[in-house]
CSV table of C-alpha atoms in Angstrom, one decimal:
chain,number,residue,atom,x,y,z
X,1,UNK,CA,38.6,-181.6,-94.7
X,2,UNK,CA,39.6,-183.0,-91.7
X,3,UNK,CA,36.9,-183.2,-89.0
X,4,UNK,CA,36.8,-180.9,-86.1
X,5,UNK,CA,38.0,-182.3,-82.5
X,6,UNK,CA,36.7,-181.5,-79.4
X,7,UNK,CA,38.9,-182.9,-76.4
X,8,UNK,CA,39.3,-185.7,-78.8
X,9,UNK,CA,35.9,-186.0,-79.5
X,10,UNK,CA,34.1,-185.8,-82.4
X,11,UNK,CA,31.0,-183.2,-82.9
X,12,UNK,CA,28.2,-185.8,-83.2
X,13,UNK,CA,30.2,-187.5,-79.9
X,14,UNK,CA,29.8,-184.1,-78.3
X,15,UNK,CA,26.2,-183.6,-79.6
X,16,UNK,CA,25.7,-187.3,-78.4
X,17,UNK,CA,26.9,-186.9,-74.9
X,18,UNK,CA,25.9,-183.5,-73.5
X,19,UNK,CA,22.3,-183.5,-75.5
X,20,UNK,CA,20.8,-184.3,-72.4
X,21,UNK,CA,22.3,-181.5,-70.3
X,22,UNK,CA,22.1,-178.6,-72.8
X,23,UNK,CA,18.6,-180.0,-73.6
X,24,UNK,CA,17.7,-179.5,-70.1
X,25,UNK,CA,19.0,-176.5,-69.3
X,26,UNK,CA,17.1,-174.8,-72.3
X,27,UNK,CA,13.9,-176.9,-71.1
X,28,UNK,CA,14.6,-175.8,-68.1
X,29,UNK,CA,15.2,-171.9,-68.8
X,30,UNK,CA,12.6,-171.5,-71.5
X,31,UNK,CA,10.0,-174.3,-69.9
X,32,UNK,CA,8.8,-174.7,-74.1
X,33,UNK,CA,9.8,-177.1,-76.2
X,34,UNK,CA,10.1,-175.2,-79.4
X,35,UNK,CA,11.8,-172.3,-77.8
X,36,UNK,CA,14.4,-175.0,-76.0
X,37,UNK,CA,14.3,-176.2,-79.5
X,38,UNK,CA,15.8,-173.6,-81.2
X,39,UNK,CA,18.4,-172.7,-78.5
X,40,UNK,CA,19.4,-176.4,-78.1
X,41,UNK,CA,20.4,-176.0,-82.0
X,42,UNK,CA,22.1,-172.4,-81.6
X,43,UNK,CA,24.4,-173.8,-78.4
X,44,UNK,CA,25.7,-176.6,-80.4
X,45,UNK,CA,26.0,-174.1,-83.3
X,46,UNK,CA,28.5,-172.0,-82.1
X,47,UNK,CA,30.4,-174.8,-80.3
X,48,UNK,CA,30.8,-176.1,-84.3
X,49,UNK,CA,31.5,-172.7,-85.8
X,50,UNK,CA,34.1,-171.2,-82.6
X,51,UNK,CA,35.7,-174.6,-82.1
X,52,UNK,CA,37.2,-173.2,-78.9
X,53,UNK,CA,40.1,-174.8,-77.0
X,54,UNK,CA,39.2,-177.0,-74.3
X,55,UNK,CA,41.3,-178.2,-71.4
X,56,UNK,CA,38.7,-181.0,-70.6
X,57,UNK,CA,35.4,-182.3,-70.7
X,58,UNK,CA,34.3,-180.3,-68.0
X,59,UNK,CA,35.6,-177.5,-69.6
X,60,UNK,CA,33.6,-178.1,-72.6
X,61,UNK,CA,30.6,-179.1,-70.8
X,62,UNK,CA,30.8,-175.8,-68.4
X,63,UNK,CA,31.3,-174.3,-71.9
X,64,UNK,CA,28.3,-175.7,-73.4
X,65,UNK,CA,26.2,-175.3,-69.7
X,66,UNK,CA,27.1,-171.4,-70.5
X,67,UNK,CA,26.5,-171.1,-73.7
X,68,UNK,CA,23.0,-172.5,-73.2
X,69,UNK,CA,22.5,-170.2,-70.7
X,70,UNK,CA,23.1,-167.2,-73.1
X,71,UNK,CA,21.3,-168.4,-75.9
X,72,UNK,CA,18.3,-168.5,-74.0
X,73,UNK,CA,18.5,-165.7,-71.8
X,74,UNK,CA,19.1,-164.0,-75.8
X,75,UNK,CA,16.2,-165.9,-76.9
X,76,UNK,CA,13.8,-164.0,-73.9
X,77,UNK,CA,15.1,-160.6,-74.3
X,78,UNK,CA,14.2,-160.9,-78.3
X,79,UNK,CA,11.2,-162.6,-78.0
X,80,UNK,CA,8.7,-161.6,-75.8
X,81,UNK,CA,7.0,-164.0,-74.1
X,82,UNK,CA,4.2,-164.6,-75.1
X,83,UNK,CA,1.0,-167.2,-74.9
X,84,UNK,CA,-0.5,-168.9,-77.9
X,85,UNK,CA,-3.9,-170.7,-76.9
X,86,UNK,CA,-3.3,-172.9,-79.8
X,87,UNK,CA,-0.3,-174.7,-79.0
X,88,UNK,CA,0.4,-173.8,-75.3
X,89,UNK,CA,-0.4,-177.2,-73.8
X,90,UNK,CA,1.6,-179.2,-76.4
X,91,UNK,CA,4.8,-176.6,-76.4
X,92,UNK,CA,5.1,-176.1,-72.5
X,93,UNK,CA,6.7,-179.2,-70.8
X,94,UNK,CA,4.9,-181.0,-68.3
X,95,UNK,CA,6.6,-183.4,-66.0
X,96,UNK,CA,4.3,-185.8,-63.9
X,97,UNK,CA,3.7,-185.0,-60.0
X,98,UNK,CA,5.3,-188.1,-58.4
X,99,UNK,CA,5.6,-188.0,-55.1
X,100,UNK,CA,9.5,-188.2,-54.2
X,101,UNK,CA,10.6,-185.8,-57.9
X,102,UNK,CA,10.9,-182.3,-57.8
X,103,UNK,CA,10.8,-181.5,-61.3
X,104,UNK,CA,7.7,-180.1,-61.9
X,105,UNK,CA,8.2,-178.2,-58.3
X,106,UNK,CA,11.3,-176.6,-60.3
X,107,UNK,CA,9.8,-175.1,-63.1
X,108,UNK,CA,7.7,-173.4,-60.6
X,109,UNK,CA,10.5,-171.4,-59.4
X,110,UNK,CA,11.6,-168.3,-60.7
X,111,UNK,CA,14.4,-168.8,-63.4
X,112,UNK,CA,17.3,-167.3,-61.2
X,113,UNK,CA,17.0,-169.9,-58.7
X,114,UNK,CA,15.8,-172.9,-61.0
X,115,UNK,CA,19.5,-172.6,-62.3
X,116,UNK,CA,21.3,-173.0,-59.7
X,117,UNK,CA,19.3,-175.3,-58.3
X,118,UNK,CA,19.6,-177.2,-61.0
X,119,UNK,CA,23.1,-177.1,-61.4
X,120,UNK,CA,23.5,-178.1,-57.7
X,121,UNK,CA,21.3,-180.9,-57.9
X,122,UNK,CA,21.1,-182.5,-60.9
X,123,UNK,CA,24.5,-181.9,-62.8
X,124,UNK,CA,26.3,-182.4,-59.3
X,125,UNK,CA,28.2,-178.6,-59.9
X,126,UNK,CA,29.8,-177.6,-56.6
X,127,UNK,CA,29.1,-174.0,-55.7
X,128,UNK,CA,32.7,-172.3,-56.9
X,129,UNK,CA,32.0,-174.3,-60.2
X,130,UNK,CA,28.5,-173.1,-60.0
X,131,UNK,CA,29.5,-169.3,-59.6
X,132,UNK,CA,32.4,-169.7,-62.4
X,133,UNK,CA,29.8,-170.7,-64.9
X,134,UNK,CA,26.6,-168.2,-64.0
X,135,UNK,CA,29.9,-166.1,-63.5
X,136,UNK,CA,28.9,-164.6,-60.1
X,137,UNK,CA,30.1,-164.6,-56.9
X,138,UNK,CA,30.0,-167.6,-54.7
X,139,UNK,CA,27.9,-165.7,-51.9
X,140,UNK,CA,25.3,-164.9,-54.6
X,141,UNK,CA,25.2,-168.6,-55.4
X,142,UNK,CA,24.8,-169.6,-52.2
X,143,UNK,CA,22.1,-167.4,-51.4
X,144,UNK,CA,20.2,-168.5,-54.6
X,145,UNK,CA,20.6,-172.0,-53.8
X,146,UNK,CA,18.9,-171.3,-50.2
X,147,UNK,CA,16.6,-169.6,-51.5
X,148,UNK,CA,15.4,-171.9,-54.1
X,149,UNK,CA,15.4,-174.6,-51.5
X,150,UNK,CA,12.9,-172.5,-49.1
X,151,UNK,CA,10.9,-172.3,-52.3
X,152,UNK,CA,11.1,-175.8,-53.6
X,153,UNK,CA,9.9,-176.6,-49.6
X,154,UNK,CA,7.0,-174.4,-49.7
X,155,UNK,CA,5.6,-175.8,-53.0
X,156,UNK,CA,6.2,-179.3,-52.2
X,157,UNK,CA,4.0,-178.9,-49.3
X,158,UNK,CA,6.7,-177.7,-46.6
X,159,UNK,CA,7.5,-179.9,-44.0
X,160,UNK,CA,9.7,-182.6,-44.1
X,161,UNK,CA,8.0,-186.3,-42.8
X,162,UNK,CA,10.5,-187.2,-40.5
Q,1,UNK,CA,13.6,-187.1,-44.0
Q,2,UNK,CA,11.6,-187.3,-47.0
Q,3,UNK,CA,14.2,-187.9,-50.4
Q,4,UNK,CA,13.4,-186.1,-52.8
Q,5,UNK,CA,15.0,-186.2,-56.4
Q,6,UNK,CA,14.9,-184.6,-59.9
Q,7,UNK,CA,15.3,-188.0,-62.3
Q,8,UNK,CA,12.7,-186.3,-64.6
Q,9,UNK,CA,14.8,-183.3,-65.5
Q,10,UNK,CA,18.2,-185.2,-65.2
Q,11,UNK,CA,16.5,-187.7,-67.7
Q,12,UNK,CA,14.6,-185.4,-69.6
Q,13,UNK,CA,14.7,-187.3,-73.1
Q,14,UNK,CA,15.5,-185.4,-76.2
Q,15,UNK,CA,13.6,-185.7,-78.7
Q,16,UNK,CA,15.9,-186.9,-81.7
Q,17,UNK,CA,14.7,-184.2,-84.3
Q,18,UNK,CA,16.9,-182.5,-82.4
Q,19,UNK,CA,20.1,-184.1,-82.1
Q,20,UNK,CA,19.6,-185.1,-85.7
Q,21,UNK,CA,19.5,-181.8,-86.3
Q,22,UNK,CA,22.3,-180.6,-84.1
Q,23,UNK,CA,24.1,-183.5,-85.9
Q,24,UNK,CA,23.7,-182.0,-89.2
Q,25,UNK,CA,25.0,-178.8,-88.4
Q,26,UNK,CA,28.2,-180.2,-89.1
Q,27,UNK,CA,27.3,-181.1,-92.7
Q,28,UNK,CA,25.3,-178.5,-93.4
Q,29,UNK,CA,28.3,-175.9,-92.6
Q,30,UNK,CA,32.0,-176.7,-94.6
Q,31,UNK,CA,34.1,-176.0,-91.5
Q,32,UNK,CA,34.0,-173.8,-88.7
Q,33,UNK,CA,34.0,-170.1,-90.2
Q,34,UNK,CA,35.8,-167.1,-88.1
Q,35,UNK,CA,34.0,-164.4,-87.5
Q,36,UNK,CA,34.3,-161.8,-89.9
Q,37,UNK,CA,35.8,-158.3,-88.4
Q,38,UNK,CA,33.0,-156.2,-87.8
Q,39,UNK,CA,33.7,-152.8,-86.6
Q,40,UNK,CA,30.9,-151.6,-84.4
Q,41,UNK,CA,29.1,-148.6,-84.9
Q,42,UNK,CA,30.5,-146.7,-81.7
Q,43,UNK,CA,33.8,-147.6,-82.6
Q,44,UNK,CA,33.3,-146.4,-85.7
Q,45,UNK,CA,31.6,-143.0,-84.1
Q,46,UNK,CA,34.3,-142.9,-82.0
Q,47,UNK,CA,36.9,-142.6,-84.4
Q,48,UNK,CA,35.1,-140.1,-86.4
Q,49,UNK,CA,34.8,-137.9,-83.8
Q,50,UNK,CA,38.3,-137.8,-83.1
Q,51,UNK,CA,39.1,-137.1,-86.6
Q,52,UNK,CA,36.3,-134.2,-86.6
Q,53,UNK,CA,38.3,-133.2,-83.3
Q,54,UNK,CA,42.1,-133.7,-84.5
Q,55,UNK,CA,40.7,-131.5,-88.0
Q,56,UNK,CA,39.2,-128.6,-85.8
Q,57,UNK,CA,42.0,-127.9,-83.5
Q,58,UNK,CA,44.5,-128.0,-86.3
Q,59,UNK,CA,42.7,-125.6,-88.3
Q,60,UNK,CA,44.3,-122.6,-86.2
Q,61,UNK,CA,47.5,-124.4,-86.8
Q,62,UNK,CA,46.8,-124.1,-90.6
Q,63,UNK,CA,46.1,-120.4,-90.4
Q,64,UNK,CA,49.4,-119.8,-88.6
Q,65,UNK,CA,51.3,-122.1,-90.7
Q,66,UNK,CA,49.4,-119.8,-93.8
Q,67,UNK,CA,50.0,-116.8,-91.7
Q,68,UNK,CA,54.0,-117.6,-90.8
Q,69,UNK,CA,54.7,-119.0,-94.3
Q,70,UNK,CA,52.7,-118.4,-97.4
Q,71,UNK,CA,54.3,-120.2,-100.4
Q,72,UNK,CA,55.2,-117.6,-103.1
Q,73,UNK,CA,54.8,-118.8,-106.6
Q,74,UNK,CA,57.4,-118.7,-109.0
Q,75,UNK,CA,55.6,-115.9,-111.2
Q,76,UNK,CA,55.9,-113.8,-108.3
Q,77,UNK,CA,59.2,-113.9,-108.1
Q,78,UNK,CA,60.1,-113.6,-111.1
Q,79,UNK,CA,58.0,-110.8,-111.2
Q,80,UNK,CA,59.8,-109.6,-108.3
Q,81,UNK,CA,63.5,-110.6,-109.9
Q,82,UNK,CA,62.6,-108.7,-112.8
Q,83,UNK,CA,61.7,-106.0,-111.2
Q,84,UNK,CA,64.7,-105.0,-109.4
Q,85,UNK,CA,66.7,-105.7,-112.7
Q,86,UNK,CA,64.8,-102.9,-114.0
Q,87,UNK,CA,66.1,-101.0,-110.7
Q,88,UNK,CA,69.1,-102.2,-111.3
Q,89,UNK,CA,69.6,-100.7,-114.3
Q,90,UNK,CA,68.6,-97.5,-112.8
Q,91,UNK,CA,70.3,-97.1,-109.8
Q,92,UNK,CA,72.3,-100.4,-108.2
Q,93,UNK,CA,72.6,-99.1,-104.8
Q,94,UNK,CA,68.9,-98.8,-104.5
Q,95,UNK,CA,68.5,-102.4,-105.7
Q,96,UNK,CA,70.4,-103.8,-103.1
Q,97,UNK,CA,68.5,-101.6,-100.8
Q,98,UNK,CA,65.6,-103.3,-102.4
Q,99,UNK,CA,66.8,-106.6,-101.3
Q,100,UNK,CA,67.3,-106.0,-97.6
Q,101,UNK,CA,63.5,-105.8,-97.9
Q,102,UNK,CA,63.4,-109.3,-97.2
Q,103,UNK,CA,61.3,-109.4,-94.0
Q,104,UNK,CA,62.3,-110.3,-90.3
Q,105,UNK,CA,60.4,-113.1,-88.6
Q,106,UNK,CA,59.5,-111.6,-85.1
Q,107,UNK,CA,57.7,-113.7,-82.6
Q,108,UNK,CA,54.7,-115.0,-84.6
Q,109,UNK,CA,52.9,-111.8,-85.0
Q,110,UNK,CA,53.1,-110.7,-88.5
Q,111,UNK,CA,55.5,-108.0,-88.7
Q,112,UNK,CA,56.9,-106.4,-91.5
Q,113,UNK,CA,60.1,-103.9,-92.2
Q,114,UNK,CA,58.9,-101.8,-95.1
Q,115,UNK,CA,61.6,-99.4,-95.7
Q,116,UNK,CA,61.1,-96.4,-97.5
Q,117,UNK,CA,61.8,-95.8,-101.1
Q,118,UNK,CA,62.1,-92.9,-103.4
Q,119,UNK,CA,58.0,-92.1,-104.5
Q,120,UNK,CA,59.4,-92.5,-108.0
Q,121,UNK,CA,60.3,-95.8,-107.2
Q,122,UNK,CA,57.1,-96.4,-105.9
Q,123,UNK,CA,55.3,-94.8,-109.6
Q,124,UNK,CA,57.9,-97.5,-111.1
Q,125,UNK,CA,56.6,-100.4,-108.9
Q,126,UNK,CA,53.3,-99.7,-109.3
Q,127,UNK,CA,52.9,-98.9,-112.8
Q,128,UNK,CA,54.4,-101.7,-113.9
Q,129,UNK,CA,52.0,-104.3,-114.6
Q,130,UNK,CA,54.2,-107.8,-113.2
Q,131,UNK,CA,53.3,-110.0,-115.8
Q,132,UNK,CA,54.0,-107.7,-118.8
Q,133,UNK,CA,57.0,-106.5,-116.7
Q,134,UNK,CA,58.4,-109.7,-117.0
Q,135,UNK,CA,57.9,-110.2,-120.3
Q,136,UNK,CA,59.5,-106.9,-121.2
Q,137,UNK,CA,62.3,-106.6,-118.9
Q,138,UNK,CA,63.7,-109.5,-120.8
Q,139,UNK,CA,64.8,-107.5,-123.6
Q,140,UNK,CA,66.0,-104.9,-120.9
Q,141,UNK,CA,68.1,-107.2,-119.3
Q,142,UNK,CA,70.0,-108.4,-122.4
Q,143,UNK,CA,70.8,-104.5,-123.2
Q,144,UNK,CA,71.9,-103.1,-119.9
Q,145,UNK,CA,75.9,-104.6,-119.6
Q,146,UNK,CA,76.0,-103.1,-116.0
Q,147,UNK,CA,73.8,-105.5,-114.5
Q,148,UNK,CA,75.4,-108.7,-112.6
Q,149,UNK,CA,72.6,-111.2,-112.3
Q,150,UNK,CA,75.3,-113.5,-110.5
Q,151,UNK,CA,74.7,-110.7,-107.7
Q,152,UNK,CA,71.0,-110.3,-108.0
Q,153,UNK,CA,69.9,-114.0,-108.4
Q,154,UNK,CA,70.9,-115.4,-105.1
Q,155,UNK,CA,69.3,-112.5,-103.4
Q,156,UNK,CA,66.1,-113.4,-105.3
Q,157,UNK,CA,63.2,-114.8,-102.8
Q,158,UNK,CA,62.6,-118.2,-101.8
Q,159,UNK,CA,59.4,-120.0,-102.9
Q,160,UNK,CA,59.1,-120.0,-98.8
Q,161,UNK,CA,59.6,-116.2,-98.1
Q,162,UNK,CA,56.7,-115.1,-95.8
Q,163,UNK,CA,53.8,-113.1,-97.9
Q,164,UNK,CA,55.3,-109.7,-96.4
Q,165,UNK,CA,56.6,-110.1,-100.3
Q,166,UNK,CA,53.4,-109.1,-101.6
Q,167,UNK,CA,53.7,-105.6,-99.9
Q,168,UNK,CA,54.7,-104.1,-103.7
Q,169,UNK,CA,52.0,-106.3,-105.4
Q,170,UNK,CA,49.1,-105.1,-103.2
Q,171,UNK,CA,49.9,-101.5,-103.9
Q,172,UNK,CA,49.5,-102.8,-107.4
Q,173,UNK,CA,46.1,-103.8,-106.5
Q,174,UNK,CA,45.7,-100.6,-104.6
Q,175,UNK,CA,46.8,-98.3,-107.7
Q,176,UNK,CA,45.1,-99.5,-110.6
Q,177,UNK,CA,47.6,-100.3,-113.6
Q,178,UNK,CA,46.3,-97.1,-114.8
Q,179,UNK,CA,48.1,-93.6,-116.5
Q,180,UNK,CA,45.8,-91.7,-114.1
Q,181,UNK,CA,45.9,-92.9,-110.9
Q,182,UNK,CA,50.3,-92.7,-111.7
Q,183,UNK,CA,50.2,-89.1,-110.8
Q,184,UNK,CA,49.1,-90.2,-107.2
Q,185,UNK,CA,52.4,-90.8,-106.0
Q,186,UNK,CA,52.0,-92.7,-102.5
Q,187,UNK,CA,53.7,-91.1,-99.7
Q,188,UNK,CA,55.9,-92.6,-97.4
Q,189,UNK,CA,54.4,-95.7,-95.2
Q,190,UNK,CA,51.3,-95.7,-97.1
Q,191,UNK,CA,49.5,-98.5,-98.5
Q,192,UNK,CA,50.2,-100.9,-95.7
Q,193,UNK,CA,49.0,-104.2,-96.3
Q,194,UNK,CA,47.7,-106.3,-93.4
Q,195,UNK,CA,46.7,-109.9,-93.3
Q,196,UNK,CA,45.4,-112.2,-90.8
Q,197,UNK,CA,43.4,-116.1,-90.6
Q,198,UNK,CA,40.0,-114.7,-91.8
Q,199,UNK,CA,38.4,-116.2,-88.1
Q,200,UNK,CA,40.2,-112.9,-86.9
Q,201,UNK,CA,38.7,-110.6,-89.2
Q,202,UNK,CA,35.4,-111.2,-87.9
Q,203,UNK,CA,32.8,-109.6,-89.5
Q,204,UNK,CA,34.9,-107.9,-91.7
Q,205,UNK,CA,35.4,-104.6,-90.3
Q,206,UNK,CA,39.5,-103.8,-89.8
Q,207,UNK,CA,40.7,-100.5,-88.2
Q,208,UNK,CA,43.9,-99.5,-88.0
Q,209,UNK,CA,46.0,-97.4,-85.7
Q,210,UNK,CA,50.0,-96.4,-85.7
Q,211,UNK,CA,52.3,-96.0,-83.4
Q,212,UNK,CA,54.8,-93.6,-83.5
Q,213,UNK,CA,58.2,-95.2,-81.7
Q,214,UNK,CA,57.5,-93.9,-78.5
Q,215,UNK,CA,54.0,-96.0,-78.8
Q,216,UNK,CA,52.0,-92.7,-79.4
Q,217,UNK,CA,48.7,-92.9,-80.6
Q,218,UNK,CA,48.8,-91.0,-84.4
Q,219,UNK,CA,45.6,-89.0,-85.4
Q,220,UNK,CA,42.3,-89.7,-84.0
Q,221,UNK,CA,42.5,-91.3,-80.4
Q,222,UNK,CA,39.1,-93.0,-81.0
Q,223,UNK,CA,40.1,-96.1,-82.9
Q,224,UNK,CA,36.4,-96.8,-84.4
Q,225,UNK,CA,36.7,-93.5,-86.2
Q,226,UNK,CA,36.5,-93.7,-89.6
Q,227,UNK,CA,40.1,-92.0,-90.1
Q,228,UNK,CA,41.2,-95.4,-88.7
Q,229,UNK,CA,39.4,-97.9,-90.5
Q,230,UNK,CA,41.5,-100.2,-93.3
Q,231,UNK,CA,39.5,-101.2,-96.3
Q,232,UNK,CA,39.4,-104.7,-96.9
Q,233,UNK,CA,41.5,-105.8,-100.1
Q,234,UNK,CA,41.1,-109.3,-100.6
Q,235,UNK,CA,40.5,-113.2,-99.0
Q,236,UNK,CA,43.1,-115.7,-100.3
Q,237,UNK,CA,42.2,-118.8,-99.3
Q,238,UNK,CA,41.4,-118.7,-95.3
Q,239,UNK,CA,43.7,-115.3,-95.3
Q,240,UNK,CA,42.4,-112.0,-95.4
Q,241,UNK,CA,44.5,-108.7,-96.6
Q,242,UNK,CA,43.5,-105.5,-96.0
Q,243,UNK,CA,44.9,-101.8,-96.5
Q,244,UNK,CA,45.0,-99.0,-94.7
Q,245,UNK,CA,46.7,-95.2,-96.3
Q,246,UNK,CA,47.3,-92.8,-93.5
Q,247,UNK,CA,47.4,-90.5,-96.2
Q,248,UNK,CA,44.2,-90.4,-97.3
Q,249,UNK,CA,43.0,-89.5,-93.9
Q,250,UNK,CA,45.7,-86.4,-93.9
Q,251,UNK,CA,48.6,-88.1,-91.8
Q,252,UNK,CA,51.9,-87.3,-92.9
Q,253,UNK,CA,54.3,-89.5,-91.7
Q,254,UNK,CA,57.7,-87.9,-90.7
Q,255,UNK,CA,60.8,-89.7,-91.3
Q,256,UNK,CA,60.9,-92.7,-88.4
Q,257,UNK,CA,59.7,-95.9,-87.5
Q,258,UNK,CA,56.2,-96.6,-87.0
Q,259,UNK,CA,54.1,-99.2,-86.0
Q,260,UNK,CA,50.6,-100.3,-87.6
Q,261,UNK,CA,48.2,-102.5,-85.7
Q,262,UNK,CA,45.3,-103.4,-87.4
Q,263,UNK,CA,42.5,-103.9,-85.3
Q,264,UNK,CA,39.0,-106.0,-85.6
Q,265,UNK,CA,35.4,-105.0,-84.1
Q,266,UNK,CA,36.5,-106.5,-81.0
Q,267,UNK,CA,39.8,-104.6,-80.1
Q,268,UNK,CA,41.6,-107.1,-81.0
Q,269,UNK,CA,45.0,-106.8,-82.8
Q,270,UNK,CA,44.9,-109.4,-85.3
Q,271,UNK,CA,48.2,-108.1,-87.5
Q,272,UNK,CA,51.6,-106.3,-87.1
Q,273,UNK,CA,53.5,-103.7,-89.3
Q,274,UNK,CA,56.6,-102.1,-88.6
Q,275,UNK,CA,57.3,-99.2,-91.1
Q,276,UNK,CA,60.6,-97.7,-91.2
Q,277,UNK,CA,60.3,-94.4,-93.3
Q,278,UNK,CA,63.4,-92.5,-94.2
């Protein structure tokens, strides 16, 4: 059977080259490793078993970006969240508190804003592309992005230096 | 101005269990699989509705289409063939005065043009049992030379001939097939058989009232009286018939044309009769 093509890439190319995004935005949604975990697997999934048609690689990453989204916004309305004093230190990600990265400052904000702040920042999405992918309006993206920068200033300790 | 920057998410590293697994989802599944059609459950409540819908409002329709056009079976009219051979035998002219029997379709109430016949006639008709009668009318047929069934056959009934047809084979049913009840001759315009959808009927009580042609009230003004009230005869299928005999309340009808309305509880006219009597 012949092997299914994704903008003439392969599956384990497209697993290989977008891991890190889709890995970060379930990280970054679900903020646990084994919950990120099983979305990660679900995204990539359905990209194998729908085989859409993409007109790019941004197509198919927005696609993937999306899909991620879904399955863990899914993944929280089934499950609960919930605390487990056994494995909570090990599951939840921790990034370190150097002084110049914002990461850890991320996690702390609420997930509506850590997602478009996110996609602003660190996959380089414009706002229209932004708004096309959360699929809302460019207003509403805009406000969450100024938002979640008035929140990221608080928590990392509000004023600028200079 | 303090840079600030989010390397550790951007280079967040995945752990390879999980691209090895992602990886193996490919081998793991033999191809990418449609979806199989899955019909939701509102759809699916949807559609039932309408057909629970689409039934109930053609049920009425089903009624009139019973009421307008009630199939005659092919024993009937025979029964009813053989009968006017008999007649025929008798008297010919009456025969064909039999046959213009055949009722008029007026608006879609059910009305009915019962003309008067001669009581013996009537004794004939009813004391003649229509299966026997058309087992022995066979014989009778071969005997009389006089008859022309080229004449009588075409004028027999259609299978599609409104139930008005029945009119002789419920005063069947209303005069037992016995000796007895033989020497009550029926008078003229009695034993008038209504039927209606049995959602008219109600709860089963019918009166009756009749017009005289100038749309005179006969008898008892009060139509709840008991003078008025038609017995029920019998429910085929969703269609009820019922009787009513002036006679037996003392109303002698003089030659002319009548009208019968039967009536339910509510005042409603739920059936039609025009009787012509002679």
């Amino acid at each position: 059977m012949d092997k299914v093509q994704f903008v003439g890439m392969s599956f384990e190319q497209v697993v290989d080259k977008y891991k890190n995004t889709v890995g970060a935005v379930c990280v970054m949604r679900l903020n646990n490793r084994y919950d990120a975990d099983d979305c990660f697997q679900n995204t990539f999934f359905k990209l194998y078993k729908k085989s859409p048609d993409f007109n790019d690689e941004e197509h198919l990453k927005a696609w993937l970006i999306r899909v991620a989204i879904n399955e863990c916004k899914t993944f929280m309305r089934k499950n609960r969240p919930y605390i487990s004093l056994d494995d909570s230190s090990t599951a939840v990600i921790s990034f370190p508190q150097e002084k110049c990265d914002m990461s850890w400052a991320l996690f702390e904000l609420d997930a509506k804003y850590r997602e478009v702040v996110y996609l602003y920042y660190c996959e380089n999405y414009k706002v229209n592309e932004i708004a096309q992918i959360l699929k809302k309006s460019q207003n509403t993206v805009k406000t969450l992005l100024r938002r979640g920068r008035e929140k990221l200033k608080v928590l990392y300790g509000g004023v600028d230096d200079e | 101005m303090r840079k600030v920057n989010f390397n550790s998410l951007k280079n967040l590293q995945i752990p390879d269990a999980w691209t090895k697994k992602a990886i193996a989802i490919s081998g793991n599944n033999e191809g990418p699989k449609k979806t199989p059609f899955v019909i939701s459950r509102k759809v699916l409540s949807l559609v039932a509705c309408l057909v629970v819908v689409c039934l109930v409002s053609s049920i009425p329709l089903i009624f009139k289409i019973n009421n307008d056009i009630l199939p005659v079976s092919t024993e009937n009219s025979e029964n009813i063939s053989v009968t006017v051979s008999r007649e025929d035998d008798n008297n010919p002219a009456k025969t064909e005065k039999e046959h213009k029997e055949k009722p008029t379709k007026e608006d879609t109430e059910n009305h009915v043009v019962i003309e008067k016949t001669e009581p013996s006639e009537l004794v004939e008709e009813t004391n003649t049992p229509s299966i026997n009668s058309s087992v022995d009318a066979k014989p009778e047929e071969s005997k009389t030379p006089t008859q022309k069934p080229s004449e009588t056959v075409p004028e027999e009934p259609d299978a599609t001939e409104p139930v008005e047809d029945f009119g002789p084979s419920g005063d069947n049913v209303i005069n037992p097939d016995s000796p007895e009840d033989s020497s009550d001759t029926p008078k003229p315009g009695d034993c008038v058989v209504g039927f209606s959808p049995s959602f008219l009927v109600g709860d089963g009580k019918i009166y009756c009232r009749i017009y005289d042609k100038d749309d005179n009230i006969l008898g008892n003004q009060n139509l709840f009286s008991d003078e008025h009230r038609a017995s029920f005869y019998s429910g085929f299928g969703s269609v009820y018939y019922y009787i009513y005999s002036p006679s037996k309340v003392g109303l002698n009808l003089e030659p002319g044309k009548y009208r019968y309305v039967f009536y339910n509880e509510h005042t409603v006219p739920i059936c039609n009769v025009t009787v012509v009597v002679e």
